Short mmCIF file of C-alpha atoms and ligand atoms in Angstrom, two decimals:
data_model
loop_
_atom_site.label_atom_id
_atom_site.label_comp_id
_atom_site.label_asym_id
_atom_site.label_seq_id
_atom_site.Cartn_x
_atom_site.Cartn_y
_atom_site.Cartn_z
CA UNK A 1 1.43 35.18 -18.70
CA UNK A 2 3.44 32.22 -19.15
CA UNK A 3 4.95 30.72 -21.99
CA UNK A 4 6.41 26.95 -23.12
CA UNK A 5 10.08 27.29 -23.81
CA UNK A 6 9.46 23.79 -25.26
CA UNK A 7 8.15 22.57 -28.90
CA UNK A 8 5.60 20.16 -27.62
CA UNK A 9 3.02 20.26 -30.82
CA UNK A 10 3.37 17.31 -31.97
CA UNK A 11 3.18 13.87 -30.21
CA UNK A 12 5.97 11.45 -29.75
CA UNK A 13 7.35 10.31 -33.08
CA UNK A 14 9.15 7.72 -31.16
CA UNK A 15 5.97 5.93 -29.63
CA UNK A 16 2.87 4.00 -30.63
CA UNK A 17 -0.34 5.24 -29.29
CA UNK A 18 -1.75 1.40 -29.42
CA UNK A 19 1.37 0.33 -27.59
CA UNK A 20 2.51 -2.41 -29.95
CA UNK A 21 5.91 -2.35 -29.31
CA UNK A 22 7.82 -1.68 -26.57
CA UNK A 23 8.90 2.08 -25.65
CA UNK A 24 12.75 2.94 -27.45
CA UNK A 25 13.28 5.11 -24.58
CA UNK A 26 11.82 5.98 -20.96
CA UNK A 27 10.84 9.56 -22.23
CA UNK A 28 7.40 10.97 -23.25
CA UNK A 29 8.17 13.55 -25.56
CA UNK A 30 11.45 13.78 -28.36
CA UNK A 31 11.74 17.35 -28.25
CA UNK A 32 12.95 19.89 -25.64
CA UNK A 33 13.75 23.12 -25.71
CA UNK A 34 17.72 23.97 -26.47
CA UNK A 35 20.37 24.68 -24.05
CA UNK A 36 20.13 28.22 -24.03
CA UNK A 37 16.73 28.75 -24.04
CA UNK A 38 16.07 29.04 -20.45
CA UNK A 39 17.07 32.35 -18.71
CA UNK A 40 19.41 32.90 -21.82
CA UNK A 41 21.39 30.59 -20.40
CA UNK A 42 22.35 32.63 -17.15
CA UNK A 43 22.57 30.60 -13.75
CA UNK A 44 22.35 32.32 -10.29
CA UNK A 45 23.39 29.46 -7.39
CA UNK A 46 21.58 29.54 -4.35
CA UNK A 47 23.02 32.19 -1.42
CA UNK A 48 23.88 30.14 1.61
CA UNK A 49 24.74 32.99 3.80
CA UNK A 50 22.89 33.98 7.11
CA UNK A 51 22.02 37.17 5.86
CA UNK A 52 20.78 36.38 3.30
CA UNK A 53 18.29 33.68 5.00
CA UNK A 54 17.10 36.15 7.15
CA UNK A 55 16.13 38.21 4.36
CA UNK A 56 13.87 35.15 2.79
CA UNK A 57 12.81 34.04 5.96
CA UNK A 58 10.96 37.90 6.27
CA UNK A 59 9.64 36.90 2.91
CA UNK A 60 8.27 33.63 3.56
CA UNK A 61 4.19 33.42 2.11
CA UNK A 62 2.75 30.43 3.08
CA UNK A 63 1.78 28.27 -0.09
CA UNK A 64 -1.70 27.39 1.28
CA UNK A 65 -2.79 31.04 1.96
CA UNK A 66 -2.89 31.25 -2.03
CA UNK A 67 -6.67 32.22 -2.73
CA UNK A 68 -6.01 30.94 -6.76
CA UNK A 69 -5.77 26.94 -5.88
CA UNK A 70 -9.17 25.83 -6.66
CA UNK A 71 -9.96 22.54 -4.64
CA UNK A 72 -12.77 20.24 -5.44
CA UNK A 73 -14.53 22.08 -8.24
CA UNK A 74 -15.60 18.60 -9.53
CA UNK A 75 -17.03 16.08 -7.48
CA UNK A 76 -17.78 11.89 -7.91
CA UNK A 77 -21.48 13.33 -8.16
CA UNK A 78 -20.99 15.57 -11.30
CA UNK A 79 -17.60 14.60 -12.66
CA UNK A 80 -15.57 16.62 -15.56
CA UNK A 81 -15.19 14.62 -18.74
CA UNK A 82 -12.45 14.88 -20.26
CA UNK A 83 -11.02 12.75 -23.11
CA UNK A 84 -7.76 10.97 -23.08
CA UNK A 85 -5.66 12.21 -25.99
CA UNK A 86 -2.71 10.41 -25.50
CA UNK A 87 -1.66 7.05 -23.56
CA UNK A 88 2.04 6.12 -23.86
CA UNK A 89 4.00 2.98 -21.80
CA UNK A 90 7.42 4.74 -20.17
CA UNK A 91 8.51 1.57 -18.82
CA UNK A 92 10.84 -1.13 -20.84
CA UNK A 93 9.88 -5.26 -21.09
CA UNK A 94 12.03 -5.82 -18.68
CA UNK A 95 10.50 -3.57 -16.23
CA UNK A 96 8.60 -5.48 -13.37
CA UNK A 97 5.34 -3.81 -13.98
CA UNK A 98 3.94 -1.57 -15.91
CA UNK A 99 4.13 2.37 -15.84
CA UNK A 100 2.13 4.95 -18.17
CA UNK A 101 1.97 8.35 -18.95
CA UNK A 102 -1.00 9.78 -20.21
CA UNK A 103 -2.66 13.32 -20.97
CA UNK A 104 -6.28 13.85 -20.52
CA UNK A 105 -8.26 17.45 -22.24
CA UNK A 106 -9.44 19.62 -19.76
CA UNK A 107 -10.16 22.40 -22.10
CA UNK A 108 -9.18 24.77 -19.20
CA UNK A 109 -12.32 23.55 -17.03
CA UNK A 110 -10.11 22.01 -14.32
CA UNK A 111 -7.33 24.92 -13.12
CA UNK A 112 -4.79 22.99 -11.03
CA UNK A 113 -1.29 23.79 -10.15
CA UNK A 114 1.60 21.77 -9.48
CA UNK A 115 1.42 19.52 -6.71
CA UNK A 116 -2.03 18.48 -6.68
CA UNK A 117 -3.63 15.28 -7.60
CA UNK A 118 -6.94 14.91 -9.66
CA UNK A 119 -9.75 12.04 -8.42
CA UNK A 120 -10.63 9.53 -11.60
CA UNK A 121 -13.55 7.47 -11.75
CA UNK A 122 -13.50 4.01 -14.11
CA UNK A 123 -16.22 2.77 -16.21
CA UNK A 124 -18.36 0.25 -15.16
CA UNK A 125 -19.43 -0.60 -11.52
CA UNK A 126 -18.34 -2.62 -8.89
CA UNK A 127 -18.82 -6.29 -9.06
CA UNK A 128 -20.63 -6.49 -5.22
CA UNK A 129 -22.07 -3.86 -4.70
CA UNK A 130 -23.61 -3.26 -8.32
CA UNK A 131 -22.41 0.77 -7.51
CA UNK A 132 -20.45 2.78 -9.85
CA UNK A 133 -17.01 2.74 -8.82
CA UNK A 134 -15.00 4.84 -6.18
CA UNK A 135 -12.69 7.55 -7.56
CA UNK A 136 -9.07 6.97 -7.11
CA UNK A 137 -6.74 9.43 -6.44
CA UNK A 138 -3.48 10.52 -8.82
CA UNK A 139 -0.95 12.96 -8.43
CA UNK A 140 -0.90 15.39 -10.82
CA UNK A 141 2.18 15.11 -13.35
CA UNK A 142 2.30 18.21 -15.73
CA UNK A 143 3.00 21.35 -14.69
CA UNK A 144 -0.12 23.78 -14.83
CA UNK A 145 0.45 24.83 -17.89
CA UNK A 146 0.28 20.66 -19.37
CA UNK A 147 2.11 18.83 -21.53
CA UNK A 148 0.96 21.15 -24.70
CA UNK A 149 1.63 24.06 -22.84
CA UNK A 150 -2.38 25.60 -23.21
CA UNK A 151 -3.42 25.23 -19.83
CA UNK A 152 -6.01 22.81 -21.38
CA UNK A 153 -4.66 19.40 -20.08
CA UNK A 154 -3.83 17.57 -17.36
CA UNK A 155 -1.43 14.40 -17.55
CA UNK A 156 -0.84 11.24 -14.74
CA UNK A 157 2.01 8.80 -14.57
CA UNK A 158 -0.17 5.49 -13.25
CA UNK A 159 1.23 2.27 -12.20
CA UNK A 160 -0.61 -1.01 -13.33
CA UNK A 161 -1.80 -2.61 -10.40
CA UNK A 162 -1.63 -6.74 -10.86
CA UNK A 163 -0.76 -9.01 -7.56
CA UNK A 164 -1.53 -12.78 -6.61
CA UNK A 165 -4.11 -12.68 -3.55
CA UNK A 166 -3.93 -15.55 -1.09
CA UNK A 167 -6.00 -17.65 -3.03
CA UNK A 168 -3.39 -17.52 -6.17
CA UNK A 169 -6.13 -15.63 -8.62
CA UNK A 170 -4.68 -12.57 -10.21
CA UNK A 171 -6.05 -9.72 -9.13
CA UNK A 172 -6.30 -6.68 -11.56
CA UNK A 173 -6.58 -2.98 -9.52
CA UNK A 174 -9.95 -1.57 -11.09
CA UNK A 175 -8.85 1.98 -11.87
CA UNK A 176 -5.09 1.70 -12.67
CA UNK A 177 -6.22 -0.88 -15.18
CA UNK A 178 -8.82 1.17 -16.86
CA UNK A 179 -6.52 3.93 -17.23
CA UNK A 180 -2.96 1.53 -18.48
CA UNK A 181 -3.81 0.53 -22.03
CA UNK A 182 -3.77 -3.37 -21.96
CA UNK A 183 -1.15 -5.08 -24.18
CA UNK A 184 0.65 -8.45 -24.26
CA UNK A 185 -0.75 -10.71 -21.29
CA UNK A 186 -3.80 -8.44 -20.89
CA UNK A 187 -4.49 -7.79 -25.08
CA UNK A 188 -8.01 -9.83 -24.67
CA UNK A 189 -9.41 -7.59 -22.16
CA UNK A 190 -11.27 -5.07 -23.67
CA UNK A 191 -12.05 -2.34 -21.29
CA UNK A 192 -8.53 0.02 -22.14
CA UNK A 193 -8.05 3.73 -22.19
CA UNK A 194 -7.06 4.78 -25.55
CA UNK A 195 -6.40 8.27 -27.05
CA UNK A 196 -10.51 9.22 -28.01
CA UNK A 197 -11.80 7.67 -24.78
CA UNK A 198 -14.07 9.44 -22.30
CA UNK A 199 -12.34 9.71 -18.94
CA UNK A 200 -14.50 11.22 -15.79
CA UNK A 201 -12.16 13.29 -13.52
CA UNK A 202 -12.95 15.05 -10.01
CA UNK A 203 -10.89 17.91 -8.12
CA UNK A 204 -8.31 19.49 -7.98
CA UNK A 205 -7.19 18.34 -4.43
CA UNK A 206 -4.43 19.00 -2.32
CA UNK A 207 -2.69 21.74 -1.05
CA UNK A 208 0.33 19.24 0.67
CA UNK A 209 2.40 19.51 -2.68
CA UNK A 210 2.53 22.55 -3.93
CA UNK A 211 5.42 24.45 -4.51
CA UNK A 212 6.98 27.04 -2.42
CA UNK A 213 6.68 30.54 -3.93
CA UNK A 214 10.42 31.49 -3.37
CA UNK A 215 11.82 31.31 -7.05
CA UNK A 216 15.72 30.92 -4.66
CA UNK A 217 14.55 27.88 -2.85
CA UNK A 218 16.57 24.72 -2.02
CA UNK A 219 13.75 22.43 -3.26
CA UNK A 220 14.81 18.70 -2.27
CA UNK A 221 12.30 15.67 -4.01
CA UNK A 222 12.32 12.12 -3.00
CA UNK A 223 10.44 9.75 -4.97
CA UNK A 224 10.10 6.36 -5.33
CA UNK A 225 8.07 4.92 -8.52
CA UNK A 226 5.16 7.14 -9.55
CA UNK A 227 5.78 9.34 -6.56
CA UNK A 228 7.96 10.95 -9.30
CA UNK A 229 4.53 12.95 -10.56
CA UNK A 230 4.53 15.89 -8.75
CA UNK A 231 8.23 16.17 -9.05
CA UNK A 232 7.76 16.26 -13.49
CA UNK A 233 5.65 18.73 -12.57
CA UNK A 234 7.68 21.06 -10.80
CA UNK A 235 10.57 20.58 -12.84
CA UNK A 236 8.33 21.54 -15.87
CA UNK A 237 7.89 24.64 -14.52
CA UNK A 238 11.53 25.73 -13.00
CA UNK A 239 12.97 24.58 -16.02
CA UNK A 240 10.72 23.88 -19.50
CA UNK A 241 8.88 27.12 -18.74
CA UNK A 242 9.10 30.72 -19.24
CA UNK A 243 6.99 32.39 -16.42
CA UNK A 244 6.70 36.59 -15.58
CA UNK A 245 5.73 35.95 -11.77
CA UNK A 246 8.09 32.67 -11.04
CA UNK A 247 12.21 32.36 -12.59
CA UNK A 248 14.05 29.31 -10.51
CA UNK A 249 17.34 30.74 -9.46
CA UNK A 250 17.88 27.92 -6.59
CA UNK A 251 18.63 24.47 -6.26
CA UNK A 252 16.52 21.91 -7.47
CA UNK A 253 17.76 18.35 -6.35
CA UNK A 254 15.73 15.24 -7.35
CA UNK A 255 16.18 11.97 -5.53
CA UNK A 256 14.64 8.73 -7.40
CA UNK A 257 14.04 5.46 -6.78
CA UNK A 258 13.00 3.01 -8.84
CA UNK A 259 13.50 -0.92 -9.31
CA UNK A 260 15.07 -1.69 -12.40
CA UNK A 261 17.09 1.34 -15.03
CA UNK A 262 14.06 0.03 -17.19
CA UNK A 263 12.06 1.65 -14.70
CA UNK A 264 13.77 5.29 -14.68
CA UNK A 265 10.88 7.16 -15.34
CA UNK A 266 11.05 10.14 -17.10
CA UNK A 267 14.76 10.06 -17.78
CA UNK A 268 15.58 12.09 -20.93
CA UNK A 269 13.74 14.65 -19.26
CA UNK A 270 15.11 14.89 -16.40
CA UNK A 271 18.94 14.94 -17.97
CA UNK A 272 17.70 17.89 -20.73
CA UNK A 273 16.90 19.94 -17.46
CA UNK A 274 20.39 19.37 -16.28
CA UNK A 275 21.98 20.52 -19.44
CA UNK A 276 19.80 23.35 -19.91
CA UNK A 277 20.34 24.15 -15.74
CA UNK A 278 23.57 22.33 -14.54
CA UNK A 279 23.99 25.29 -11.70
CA UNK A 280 20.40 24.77 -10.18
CA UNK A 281 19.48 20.98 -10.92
CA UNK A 282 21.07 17.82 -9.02
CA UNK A 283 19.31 14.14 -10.01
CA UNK A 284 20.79 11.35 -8.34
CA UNK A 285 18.96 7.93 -9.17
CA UNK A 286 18.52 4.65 -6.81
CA UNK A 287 18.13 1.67 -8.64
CA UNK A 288 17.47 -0.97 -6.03
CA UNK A 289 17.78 -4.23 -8.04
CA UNK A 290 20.66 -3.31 -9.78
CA UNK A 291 22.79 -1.09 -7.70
CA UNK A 292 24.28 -1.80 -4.19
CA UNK A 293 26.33 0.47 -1.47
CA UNK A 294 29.74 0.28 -0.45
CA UNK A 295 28.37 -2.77 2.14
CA UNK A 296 26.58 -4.53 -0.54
CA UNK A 297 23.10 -3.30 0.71
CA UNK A 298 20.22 -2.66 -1.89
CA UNK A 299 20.08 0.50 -3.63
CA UNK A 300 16.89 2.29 -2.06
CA UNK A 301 16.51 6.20 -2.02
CA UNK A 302 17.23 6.41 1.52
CA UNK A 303 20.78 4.66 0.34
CA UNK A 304 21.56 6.81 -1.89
CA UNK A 305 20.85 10.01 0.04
CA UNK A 306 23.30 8.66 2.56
CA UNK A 307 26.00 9.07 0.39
CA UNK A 308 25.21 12.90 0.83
CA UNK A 309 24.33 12.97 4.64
CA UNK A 310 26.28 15.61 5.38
CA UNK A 311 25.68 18.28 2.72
CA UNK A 312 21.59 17.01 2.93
CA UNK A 313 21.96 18.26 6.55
CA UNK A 314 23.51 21.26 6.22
CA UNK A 315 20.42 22.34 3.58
CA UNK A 316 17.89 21.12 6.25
CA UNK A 317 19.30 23.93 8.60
CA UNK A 318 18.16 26.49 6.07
CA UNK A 319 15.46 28.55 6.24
CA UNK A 320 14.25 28.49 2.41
CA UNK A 321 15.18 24.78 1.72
CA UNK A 322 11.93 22.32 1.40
CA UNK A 323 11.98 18.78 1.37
CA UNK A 324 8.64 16.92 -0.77
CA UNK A 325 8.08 13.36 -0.26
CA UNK A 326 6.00 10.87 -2.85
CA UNK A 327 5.53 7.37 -3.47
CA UNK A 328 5.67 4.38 -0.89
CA UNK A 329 4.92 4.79 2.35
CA UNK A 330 8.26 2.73 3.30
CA UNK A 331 10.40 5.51 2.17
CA UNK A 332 9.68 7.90 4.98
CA UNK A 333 11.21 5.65 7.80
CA UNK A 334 13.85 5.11 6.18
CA UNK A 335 14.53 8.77 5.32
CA UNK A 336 13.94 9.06 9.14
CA UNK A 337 16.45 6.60 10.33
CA UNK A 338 19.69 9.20 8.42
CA UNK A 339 18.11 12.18 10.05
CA UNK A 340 18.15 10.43 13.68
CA UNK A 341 21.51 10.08 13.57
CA UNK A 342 22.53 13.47 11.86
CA UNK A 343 20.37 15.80 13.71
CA UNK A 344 21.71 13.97 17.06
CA UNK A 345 25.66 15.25 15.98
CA UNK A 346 24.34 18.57 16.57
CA UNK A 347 22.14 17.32 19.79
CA UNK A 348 18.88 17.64 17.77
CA UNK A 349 16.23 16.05 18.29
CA UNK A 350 15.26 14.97 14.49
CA UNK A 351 11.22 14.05 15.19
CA UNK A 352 10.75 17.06 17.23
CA UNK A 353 13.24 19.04 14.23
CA UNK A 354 10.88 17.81 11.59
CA UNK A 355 7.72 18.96 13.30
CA UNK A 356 9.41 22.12 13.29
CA UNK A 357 9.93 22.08 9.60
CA UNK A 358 6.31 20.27 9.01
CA UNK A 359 4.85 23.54 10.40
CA UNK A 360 7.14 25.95 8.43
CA UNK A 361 6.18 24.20 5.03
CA UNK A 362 9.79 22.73 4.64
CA UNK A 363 8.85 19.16 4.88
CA UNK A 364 6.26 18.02 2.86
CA UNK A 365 4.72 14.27 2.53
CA UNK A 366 2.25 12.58 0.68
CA UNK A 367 2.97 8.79 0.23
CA UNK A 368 0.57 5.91 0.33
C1 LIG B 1 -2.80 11.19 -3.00
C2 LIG B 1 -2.57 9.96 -3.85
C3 LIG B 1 -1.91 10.07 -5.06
C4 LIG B 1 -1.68 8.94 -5.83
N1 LIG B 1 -1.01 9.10 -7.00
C5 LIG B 1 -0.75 8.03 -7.76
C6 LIG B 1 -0.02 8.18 -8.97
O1 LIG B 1 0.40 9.29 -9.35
N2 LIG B 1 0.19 7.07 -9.73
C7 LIG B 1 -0.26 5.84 -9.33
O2 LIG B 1 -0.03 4.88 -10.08
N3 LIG B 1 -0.94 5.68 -8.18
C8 LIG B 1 -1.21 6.74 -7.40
N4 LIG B 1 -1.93 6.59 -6.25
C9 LIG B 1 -2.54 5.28 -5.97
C10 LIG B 1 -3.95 5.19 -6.68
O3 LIG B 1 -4.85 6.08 -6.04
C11 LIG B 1 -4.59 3.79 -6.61
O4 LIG B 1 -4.62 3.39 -5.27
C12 LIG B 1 -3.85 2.76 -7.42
O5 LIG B 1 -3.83 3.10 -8.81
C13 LIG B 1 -4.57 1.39 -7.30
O6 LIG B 1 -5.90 1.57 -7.65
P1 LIG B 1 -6.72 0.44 -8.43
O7 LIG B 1 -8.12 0.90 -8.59
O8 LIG B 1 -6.00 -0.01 -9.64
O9 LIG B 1 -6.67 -0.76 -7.40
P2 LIG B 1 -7.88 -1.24 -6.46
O10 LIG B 1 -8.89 -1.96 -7.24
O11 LIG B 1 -8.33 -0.07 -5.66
O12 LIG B 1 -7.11 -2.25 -5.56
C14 LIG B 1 -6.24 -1.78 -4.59
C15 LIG B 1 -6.38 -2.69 -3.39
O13 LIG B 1 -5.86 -3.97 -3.73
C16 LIG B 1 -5.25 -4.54 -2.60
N5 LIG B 1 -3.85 -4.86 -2.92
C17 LIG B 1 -2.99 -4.09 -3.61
N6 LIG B 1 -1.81 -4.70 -3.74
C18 LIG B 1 -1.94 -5.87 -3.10
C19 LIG B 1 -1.06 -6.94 -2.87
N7 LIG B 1 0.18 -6.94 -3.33
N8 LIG B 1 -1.53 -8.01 -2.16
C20 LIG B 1 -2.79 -8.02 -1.69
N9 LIG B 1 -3.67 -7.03 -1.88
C21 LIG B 1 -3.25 -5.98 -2.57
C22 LIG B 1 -5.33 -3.52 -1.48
O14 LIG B 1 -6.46 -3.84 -0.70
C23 LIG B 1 -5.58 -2.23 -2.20
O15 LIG B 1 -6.30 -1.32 -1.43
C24 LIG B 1 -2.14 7.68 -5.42
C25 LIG B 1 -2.81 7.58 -4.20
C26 LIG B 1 -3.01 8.69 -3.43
C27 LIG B 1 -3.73 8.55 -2.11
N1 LIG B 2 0.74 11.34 -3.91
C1 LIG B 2 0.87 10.08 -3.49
O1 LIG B 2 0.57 9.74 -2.37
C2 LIG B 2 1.38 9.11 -4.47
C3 LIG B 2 1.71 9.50 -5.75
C4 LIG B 2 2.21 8.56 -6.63
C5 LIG B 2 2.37 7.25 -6.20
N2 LIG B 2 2.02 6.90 -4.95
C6 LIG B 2 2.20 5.52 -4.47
O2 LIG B 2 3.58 5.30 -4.49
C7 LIG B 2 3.85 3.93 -4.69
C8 LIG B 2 4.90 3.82 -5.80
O3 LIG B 2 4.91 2.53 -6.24
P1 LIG B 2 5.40 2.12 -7.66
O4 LIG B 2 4.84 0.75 -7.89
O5 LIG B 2 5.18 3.20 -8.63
O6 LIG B 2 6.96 2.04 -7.37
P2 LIG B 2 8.03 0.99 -7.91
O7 LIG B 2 8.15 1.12 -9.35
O8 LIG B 2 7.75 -0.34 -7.30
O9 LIG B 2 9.32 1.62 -7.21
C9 LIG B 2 9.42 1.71 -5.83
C10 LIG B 2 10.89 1.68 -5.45
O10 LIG B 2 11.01 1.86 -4.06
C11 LIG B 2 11.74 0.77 -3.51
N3 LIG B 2 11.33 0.52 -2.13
C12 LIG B 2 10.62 -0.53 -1.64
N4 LIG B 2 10.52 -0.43 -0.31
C13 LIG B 2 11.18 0.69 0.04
C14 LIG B 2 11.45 1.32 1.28
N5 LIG B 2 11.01 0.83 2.43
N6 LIG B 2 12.15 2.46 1.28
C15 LIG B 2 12.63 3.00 0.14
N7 LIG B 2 12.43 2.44 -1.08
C16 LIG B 2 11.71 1.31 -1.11
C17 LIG B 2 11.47 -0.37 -4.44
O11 LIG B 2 12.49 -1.36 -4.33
P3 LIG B 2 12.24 -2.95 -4.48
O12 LIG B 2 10.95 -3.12 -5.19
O13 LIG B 2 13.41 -3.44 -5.25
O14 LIG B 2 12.21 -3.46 -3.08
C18 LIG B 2 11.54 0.35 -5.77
O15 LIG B 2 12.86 0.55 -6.16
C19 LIG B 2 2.52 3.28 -5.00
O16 LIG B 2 2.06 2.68 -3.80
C20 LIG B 2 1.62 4.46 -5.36
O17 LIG B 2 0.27 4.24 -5.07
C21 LIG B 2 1.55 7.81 -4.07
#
């Protein structure tokens, strides 16, 4: 039985559903549960001792063994419908781009769990071949419970797609845009997602993401942009949550990229968690157009993880720490490129290190 240590009834006060203004702050909901709420306020750090790690690593369950995760229940064939009952910009006007949140019903009918993504299909077909259109894949971003804490909905974070093709036409992505309420530039198109709307949904998918069952885990999550998803999710349930089976007593440390501060998705939520858990939760932001290193180079995640190479290393060489990986495919080299040279100060191999931890569960990727 689990329980919402949060007071999530009521929507945000501080947004418009139709999105005529923009967003006062980067946050979806205004209220979170208070500082001593979670674990009455008691924080356990993570053991870093050997003995200790040999005691987890006897312990270790294998996340995709779990006979619960349902995969694929609905399919592009015979969809779920579920209706969108809330659709909310979390980017400012000066972001570059657009990012939403929104929550869809499920009424219980699609059981996911943190980590997975959900399929959605638009409206309307494709232009050439006359078809309905393709689903499109997005990574889950409430915890299982959802964003009303029922277990009856299921939210996304969705980027709108818009880029100049080589013939200088604007090109609008067909799903992102049927799920991002239009506004300003994009008013006169008619074809929006708001709060009421039908929305056709396949899945559950993925098993890449999920969370590792050890409540002491070192949990490590790099995301750039909307790669953040799975990562809200988590956090939901490690720190907004009350569960029986599952009490976070390690170290959660969130890495995130993002563009612009305009862009910080998910912000005030993020910073409640580390009030309510300032033992077990790190967050450490990259803002690449605005922030620079020490040699004047662009902000990126990869940057800013530098600055901790050492400790970062040191929690790689642990049995129960986990690394998860979402957003832009670009990211991963360049999360490569610190490891090379770290691993090689202890004559490691790093590619043949991270197969190693690929196979144990400990590094986990899903960009695109
Ligand atoms: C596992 C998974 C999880 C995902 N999770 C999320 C998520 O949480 N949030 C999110 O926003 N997205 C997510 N995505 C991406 C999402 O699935 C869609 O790909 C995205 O929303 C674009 O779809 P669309 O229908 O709007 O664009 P489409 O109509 O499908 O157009 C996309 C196509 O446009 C072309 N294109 C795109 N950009 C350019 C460019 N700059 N120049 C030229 N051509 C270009 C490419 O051919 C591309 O394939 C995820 C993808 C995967 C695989
Ligand atoms: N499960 C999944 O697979 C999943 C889930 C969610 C999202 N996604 C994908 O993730 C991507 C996120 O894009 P977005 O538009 O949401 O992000 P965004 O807002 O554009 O932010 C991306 C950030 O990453 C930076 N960046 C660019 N190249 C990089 C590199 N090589 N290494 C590290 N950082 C780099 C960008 O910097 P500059 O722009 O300043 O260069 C920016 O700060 C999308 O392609 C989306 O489809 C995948």
């Amino acid at each position: 039985m689990a329980t919402m240590t949060t007071t999530l009834s009521s929507l945000p006060a501080c947004r418009s559903k139709t999105a005529a203004g923009s967003p006062s702050s980067c946050s979806v909901f205004c209220r979170w549960p208070s500082k001593s709420s979670r674990n009455g306020g008691v924080r356990v750090q993570v053991s870093t001792t050997e003995a200790e790690a040999e005691v987890k690593k006897a312990e270790k369950v294998s996340k995709k063994q779990d006979e619960g995760v349902v995969t694929n229940k609905y399919r592009p064939k015979e969809p779920y419908t579920g209706r969108c009952l809330l659709n909310t910009r979390i980017t400012g006007d000066n972001a570059p781009g657009e990012t939403w949140h929104m929550v869809f019903s499920t009424d219980g009918e699609v059981p996911y769990r943190e980590g997975q993504s959900i399929g959605v299909i638009a409206d309307g077909v494709d232009a050439k071949t006359g078809k309905p259109h393709k689903l499109r894949l997005y990574s889950i971003a409430s915890s299982a419970l959802g964003d009303f804490g029922d277990s009856k909905t299921v939210s996304l974070c969705v980027k709108r797609l818009v880029y100049t093709n080589d013939q200088g036409e604007i090109v609008k992505g067909v799903c992102s845009n049927f799920l991002c309420q239009f506004f300003f530039l994009f008013r006169i198109n008619a074809c929006d997602l708001k709060p009421g709307s039908d929305v056709k949904i396949t899945g559950p998918v993925g098993k890449e993401m999920l969370m590792p069952k050890d409540p002491n885990a070192t949990i490590i999550m790099l995301a750039t942009g909307t790669g953040i998803a799975p990562f809200r999710s988590f956090l939901w349930k490690m720190f907004f949550e009350e569960h029986d089976d599952y009490k976070f007593e390690g170290l959660a440390w969130l890495f995130l990229g993002v563009p612009t501060s305009d862009t910080l998705l998910y912000r005030e939520e993020f910073e409640r968690m580390k009030e309510i858990a300032p033992e077990n939760f790190r967050l450490d932001f990259a803002v690449s157009r605005e922030q620079t290193n020490a040699a004047g180079e662009k902000m990126y995640i990869q940057t800013r993880m530098a600055e901790y190479k050492n400790e970062l290393w040191e929690l790689l060489k642990k049995d129960n720490t986990y690394v998860y990986m979402c957003g832009l495919k670009g990211m991963e080299k360049g999360i490569d490129d610190i490891m090379v040279d770290l691993a090689a100060k202890d004559g490691i191999d790093w590619l043949d290190y991270k197969k190693q931890l690929k196979k144990g569960e400990q590094w986990n990727v899903e960009v695109y």
